[in-house]
Amino acid sequence: MAKINRRQFLVLSAAGAGSAIFASYTQRRASYSQGSSNSPLDLSKLHHSSNGLLELDLEASESPVNLGGKRAYLLTYNGHIPAPRLEAKPGDKVRIHFTNNLSQPTNLHYHGLHIPPTGKADNVFLRINPGEKFTYEFDLAKNQAEGTFWYHPHLHGLVAEQLFGGLAGLFIVRGELDEIPEIKAAKEEFLVLQDFALDNYGRPMDSGHMSLMMGREGDLIAVNGQINPSFSLPANGLLRLRILNGSTSRFYRLSLENHPFYQIATDGNSLNEPIEVSELLLTPGQRADVLVKGDRQPGQYRLLNLPYDRGGMGMMGGGMMCGRGMMGGGMMCDRGMMDRNDRNATIALATVNYESSVKSIDLPNKITSIPALPEPMQVRHFELNHGMTPAVGMAFLINGEPYSGELINTQVRLDTVEDWEITNTGVMDHPFHVHVNSFQVISRNGRSESLPAWRDTVLVRRGETVRIRIRFQDFTGKTVYHCHILDHEDLGMMGIMKIR
Amino acid sequence: MSKLLPKIIFTSIAIASAIGGAIYFSWTIAENQTASNQNSIAKDTKTASFVSVWDEETEPSYSGTKEMTVYRSPNCGCCGVWIEHAEKHGFKVKDIKTEQIEAIKQKYNVPPQLAACHTTIIDGYAIEGHIPADDIKRFLKEKPKLAGLAVPGMPLGTPGMEARDMKQPFQVLAFNNKGEVQIFKEYQSY
Ligand SMILES: [Cu+2]
């Protein structure tokens, strides 16, 4: 009888290939200095362009890593959790020699980049089989936004499982933004947020035991592959945190004790000026760049993850079931299927320590100028929910349709502007992501959005209607839009758009 | 469970009568419609009459209570399919849509960590979530000193949650009114 059985993990033996991997692991180990971000950066974790070219080898494989002091066997790019950070500039050429050493087919998606959805670029329809190589090659446009982007697998049906295994890394586009004096003077840190659920062997928990309907969440939350790492904030200075929610389904509601955030970017796109916020809600796929002012009593402050209820069939939180209140003392440890215990809990994700004082830095006044988009030529409606369908049974749906892989759901014309009205009639929140072109939020539940911002992923809460405005620019071809709770995407909540 | 069918097969009736019916065909005209016209997705659920591994009757001798009341959220897309499953197995269902489902769960001592999308009351017991109907019959026959049964979460493959050939292993848990829990039945494969 078929169980969910799409994954066959490589079994690492002590002999043969296994020992080679272990050898390279011990060499890498120095870079995992637990809980400190001050160690010199391991160069294999950063690749930046030079002379207009970013070129690297990238291998996806199962690798042993140190996760919170424990040995884990995760899915990695070049052995790292998170994957190596890539940095390039607008106008650069990017060439990635990719090798798939996973036991499943995969591919790469360049989340948020404005590059072609076809060929050797952001082509999510590619299927790179185990053992195969593929060279990605594309140019970043001269007008590519500068900011925080990322890359991860995007082969429908396997996305959640592979991302949950650890496959995610930053793609930073550098440029004029980084030259604004106040931003340049700020201390820069990258925070990749990922969650993991490990079985007794240190491998990601089997999909069959995870709550796929809610979207799988893990109980181990890592920041840059570390549990509660420390970052330093120069007294009187500025700390620039560039944060990615690289989790499969988990939302993060972030707050830094005693310090507001001054948000300067959404999803890799600069805001007009810094916006003061006390909390930052990041859905899967979203990024934010914030500045923190070192103007409080020097000391230690926790970066907190506050509770957030993203819905789900009246399931109200509650603890892990292992061994608690069992009648008869039997073992019952189906952890993944139980609702996680932290919807009502606040967790420290990282610690910020004051360090020696610097000359005081002000916040920047003006960062960029976001133009309003012209009125739309067309308005489309998308309804998000899940339900029973004749074709596949229980599925997540857009306008009542699960993803088919072939059918083109939406045809749009290049160089036109459209409004998309996205309504969530379901019982869970769904973050909606569009590939290739960024958009602006026009209104939420009919109330116009006051903050001008470019985004590629927007939260549509249960019961909410969000109207976005999008211009299809520069690139034709087929691409997708989908829920970024990647289990929902894998279970059908994705549509194909053709730009022509 | 006997291995009835390798995967869910939908009859052609299903296509016509499924939730379904309206939603499935709505896409072709959807582009010009307003979203509010299409809000019916989860709301009406005289649903899929597809063939499921859960269709087989394994408790033919059951002679206990048949009347049950199901409380569910108006937006629940899968609860209606479970109701159909219960009806196929001879239960008579009073279907109540309510936003106050939390209060029902509390009243019947459903441990919060076992909560699922709908709550069924039968013979004073609370039956929480996508439980195979024949397990309810087995449970009621025993008349145990317990508060009810639960399948927490929404495992894919359970009755009303059939999804292609996905079959997540799951446990039917029994709980008492102190919130203590034991395994009533375990489904590793089905
Ligand atoms: Cu979703």
XYZ file of C-alpha atoms and ligand atoms in Angstrom, chain A residues 213-214 310 384 396 424 428-431 482-489 493, ligand 1:
20
model
C -2.291 19.960 5.936
C -1.126 22.625 8.363
C -1.930 31.101 11.421
C -7.494 30.385 -1.952
C -5.118 22.990 -1.826
C -8.633 33.583 1.302
C -5.536 28.905 7.391
C -3.401 31.879 6.409
C -1.752 31.644 2.987
C 1.265 33.731 1.924
C 1.618 29.941 -5.327
C 1.178 29.711 -1.586
C 4.568 29.854 0.128
C 3.559 27.389 2.794
C 5.311 24.898 0.624
C 3.261 21.897 1.705
C 0.222 23.791 0.452
C 2.048 24.496 -2.787
C -1.995 25.645 -4.314
Cu -1.120 28.041 2.129
